[in-house]
PDB file of C-alpha atoms in Angstrom:
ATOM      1  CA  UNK A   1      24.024  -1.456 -60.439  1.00 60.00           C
ATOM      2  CA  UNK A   2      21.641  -4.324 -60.606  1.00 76.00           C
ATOM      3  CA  UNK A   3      22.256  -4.628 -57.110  1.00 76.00           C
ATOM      4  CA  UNK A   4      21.580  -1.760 -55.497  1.00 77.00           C
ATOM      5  CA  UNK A   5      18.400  -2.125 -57.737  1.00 80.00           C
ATOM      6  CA  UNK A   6      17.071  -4.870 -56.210  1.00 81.00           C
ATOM      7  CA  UNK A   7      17.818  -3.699 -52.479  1.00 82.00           C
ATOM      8  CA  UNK A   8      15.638  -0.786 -53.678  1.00 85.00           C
ATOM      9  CA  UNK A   9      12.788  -2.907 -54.794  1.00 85.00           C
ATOM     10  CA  UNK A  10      12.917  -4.972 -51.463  1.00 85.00           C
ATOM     11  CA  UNK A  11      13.274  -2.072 -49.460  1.00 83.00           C
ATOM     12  CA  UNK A  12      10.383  -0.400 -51.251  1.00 87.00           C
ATOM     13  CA  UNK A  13       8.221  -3.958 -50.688  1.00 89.00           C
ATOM     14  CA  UNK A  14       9.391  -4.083 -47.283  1.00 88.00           C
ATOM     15  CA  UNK A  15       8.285  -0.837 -46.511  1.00 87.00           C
ATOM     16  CA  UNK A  16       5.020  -0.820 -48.584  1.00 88.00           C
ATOM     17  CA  UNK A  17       4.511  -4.125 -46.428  1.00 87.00           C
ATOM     18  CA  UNK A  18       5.225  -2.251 -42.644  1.00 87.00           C
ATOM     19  CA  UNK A  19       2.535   0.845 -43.955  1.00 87.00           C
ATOM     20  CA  UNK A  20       0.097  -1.723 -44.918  1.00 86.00           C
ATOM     21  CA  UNK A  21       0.643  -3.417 -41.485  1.00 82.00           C
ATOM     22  CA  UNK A  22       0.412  -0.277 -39.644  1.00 84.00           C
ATOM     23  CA  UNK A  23      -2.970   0.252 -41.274  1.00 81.00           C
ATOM     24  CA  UNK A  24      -4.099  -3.024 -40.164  1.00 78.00           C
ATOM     25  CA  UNK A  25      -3.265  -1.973 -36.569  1.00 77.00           C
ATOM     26  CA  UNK A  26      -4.520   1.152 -36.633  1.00 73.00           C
ATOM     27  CA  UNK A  27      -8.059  -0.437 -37.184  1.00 72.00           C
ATOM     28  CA  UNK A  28      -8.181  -3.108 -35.013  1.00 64.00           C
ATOM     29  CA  UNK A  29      -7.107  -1.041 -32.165  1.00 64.00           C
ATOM     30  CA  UNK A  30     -10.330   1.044 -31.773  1.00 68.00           C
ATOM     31  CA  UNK A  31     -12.202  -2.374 -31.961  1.00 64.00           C
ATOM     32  CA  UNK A  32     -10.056  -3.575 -28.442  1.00 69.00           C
ATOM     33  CA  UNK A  33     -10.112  -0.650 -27.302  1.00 71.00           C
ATOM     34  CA  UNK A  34     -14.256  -0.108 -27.506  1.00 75.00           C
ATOM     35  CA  UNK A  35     -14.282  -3.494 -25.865  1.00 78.00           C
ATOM     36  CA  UNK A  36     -11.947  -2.852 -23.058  1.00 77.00           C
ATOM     37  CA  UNK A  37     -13.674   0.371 -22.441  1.00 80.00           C
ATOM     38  CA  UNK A  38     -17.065  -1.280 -22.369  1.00 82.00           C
ATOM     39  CA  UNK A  39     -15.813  -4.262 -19.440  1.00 84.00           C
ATOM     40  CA  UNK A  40     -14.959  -0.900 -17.260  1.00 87.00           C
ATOM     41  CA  UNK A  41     -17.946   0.755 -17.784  1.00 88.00           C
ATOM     42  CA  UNK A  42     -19.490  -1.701 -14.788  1.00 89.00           C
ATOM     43  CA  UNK A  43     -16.899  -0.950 -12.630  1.00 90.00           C
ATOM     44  CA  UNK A  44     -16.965   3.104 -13.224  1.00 89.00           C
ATOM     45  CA  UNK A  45     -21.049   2.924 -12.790  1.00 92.00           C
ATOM     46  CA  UNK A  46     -20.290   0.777  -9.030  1.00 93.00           C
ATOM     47  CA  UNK A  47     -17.445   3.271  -8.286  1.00 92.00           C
ATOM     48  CA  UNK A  48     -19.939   6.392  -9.065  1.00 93.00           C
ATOM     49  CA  UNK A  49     -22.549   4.687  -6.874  1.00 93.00           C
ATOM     50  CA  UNK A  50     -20.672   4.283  -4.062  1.00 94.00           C
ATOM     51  CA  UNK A  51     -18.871   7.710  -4.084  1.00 92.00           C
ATOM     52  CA  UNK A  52     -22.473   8.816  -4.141  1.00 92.00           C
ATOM     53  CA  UNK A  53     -23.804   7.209  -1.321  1.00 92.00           C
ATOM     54  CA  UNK A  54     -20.556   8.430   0.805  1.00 91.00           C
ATOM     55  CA  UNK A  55     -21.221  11.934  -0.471  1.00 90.00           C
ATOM     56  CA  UNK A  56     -24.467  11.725   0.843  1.00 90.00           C
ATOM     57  CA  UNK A  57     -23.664  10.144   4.423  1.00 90.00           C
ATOM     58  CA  UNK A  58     -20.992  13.279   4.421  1.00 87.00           C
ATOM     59  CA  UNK A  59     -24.177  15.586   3.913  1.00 86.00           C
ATOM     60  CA  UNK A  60     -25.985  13.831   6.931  1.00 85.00           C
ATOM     61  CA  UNK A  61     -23.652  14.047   9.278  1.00 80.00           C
ATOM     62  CA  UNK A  62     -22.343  18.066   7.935  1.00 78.00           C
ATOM     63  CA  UNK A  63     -26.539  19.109   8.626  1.00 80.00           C
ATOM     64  CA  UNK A  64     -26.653  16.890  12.168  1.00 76.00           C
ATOM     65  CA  UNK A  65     -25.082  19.706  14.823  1.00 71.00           C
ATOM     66  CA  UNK A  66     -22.513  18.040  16.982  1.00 65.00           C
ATOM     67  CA  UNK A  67     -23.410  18.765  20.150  1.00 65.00           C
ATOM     68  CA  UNK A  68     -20.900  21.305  21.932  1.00 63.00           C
ATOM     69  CA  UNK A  69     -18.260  20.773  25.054  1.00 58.00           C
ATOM     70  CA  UNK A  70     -19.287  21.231  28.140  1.00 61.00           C
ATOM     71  CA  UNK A  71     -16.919  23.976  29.556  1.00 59.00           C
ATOM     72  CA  UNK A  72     -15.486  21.557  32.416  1.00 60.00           C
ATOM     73  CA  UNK A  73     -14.848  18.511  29.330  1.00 60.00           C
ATOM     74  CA  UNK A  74     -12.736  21.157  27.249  1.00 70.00           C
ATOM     75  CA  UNK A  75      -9.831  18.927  25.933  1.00 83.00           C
ATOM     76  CA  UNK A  76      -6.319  19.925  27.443  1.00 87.00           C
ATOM     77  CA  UNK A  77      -5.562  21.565  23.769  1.00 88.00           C
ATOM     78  CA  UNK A  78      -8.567  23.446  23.452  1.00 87.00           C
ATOM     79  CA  UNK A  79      -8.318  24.608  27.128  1.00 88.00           C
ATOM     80  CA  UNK A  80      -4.320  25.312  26.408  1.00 89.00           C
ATOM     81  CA  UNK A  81      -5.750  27.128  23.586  1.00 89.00           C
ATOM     82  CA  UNK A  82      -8.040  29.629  25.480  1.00 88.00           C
ATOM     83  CA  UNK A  83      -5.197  30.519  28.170  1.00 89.00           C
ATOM     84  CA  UNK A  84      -3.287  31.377  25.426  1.00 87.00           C
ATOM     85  CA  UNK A  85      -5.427  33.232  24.117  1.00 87.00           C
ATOM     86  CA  UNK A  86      -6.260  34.843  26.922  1.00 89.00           C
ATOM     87  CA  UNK A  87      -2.648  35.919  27.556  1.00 87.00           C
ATOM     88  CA  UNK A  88      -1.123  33.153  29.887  1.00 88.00           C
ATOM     89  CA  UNK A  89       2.547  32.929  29.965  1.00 88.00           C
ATOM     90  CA  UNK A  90       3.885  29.251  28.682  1.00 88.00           C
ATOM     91  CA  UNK A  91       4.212  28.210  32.213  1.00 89.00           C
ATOM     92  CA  UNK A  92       0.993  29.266  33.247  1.00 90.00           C
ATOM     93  CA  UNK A  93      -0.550  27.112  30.998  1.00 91.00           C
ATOM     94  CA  UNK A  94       2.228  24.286  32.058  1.00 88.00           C
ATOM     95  CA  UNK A  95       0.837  24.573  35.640  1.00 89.00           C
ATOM     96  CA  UNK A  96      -3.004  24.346  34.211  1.00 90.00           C
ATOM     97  CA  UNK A  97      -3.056  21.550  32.155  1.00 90.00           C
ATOM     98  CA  UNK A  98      -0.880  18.487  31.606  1.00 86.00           C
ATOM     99  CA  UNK A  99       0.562  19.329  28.376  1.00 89.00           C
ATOM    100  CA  UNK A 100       4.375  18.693  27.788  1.00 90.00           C
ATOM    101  CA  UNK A 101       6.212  22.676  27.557  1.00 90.00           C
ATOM    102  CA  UNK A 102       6.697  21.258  23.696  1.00 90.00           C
ATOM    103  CA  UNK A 103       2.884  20.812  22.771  1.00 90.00           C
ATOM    104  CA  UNK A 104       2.243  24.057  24.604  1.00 91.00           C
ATOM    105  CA  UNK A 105       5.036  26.133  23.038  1.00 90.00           C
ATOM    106  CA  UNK A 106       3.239  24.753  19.804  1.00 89.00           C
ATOM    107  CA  UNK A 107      -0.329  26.302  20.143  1.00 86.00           C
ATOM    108  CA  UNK A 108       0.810  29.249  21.822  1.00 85.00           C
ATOM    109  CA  UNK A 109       3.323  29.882  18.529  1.00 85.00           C
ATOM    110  CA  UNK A 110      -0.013  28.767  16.587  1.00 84.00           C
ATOM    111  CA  UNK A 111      -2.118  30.913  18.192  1.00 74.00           C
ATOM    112  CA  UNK A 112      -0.040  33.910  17.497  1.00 71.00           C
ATOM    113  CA  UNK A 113       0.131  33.132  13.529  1.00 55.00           C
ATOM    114  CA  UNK A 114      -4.136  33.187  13.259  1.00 46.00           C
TER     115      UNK A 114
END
């Protein structure tokens, strides 16, 4: 019986030992973690700055009007496009522009689903 009395005791110091070291922990961590927080806080201020300065190149070139295609510079898509559009069978469209029957197939199956 003495014993398993002193297991108890050593279990109880033990364990009154791990709580007291788990308090410890608990109240250093904040003090890392304020620190490690504060060496980011550089970083996160560049990182906003730069995101900023992209967002407003974005704006510039969204308000600058791109200037449009002359009708005779229409890229073979956009031109493949339009026949479609306007009806023309796959090989029309072949014979028009110098698409393979693949890419054409494509935008006229494209142009049915909008």
């Amino acid at each position: 019986m003495q014993g398993w009395a002193a297991f108890q005791i050593a279990l109880d110091i033990g364990l009154v030992g791990v709580i007291l070291w788990l308090s410890w922990r608990s109240r250093a961590a904040p003090v890392t973690q304020q620190t490690h927080l504060a060496g980011l806080l550089p970083h996160v201020e560049r990182k906003a700055a730069h995101l900023h300065a992209l967002l407003q190149r974005a704006e510039e070139v969204v308000r600058t009007p791109s200037p449009a295609t002359p009708p005779g510079l229409a890229s073979p898509y956009e031109e493949a496009a339009r026949l479609a559009h306007q009806g023309y069978t796959v090989e029309e469209i072949a014979s028009r522009v110098r698409l393979s029957r693949g890419e054409i197939d494509l935008i006229v199956h494209l142009r049915g689903r909008v």
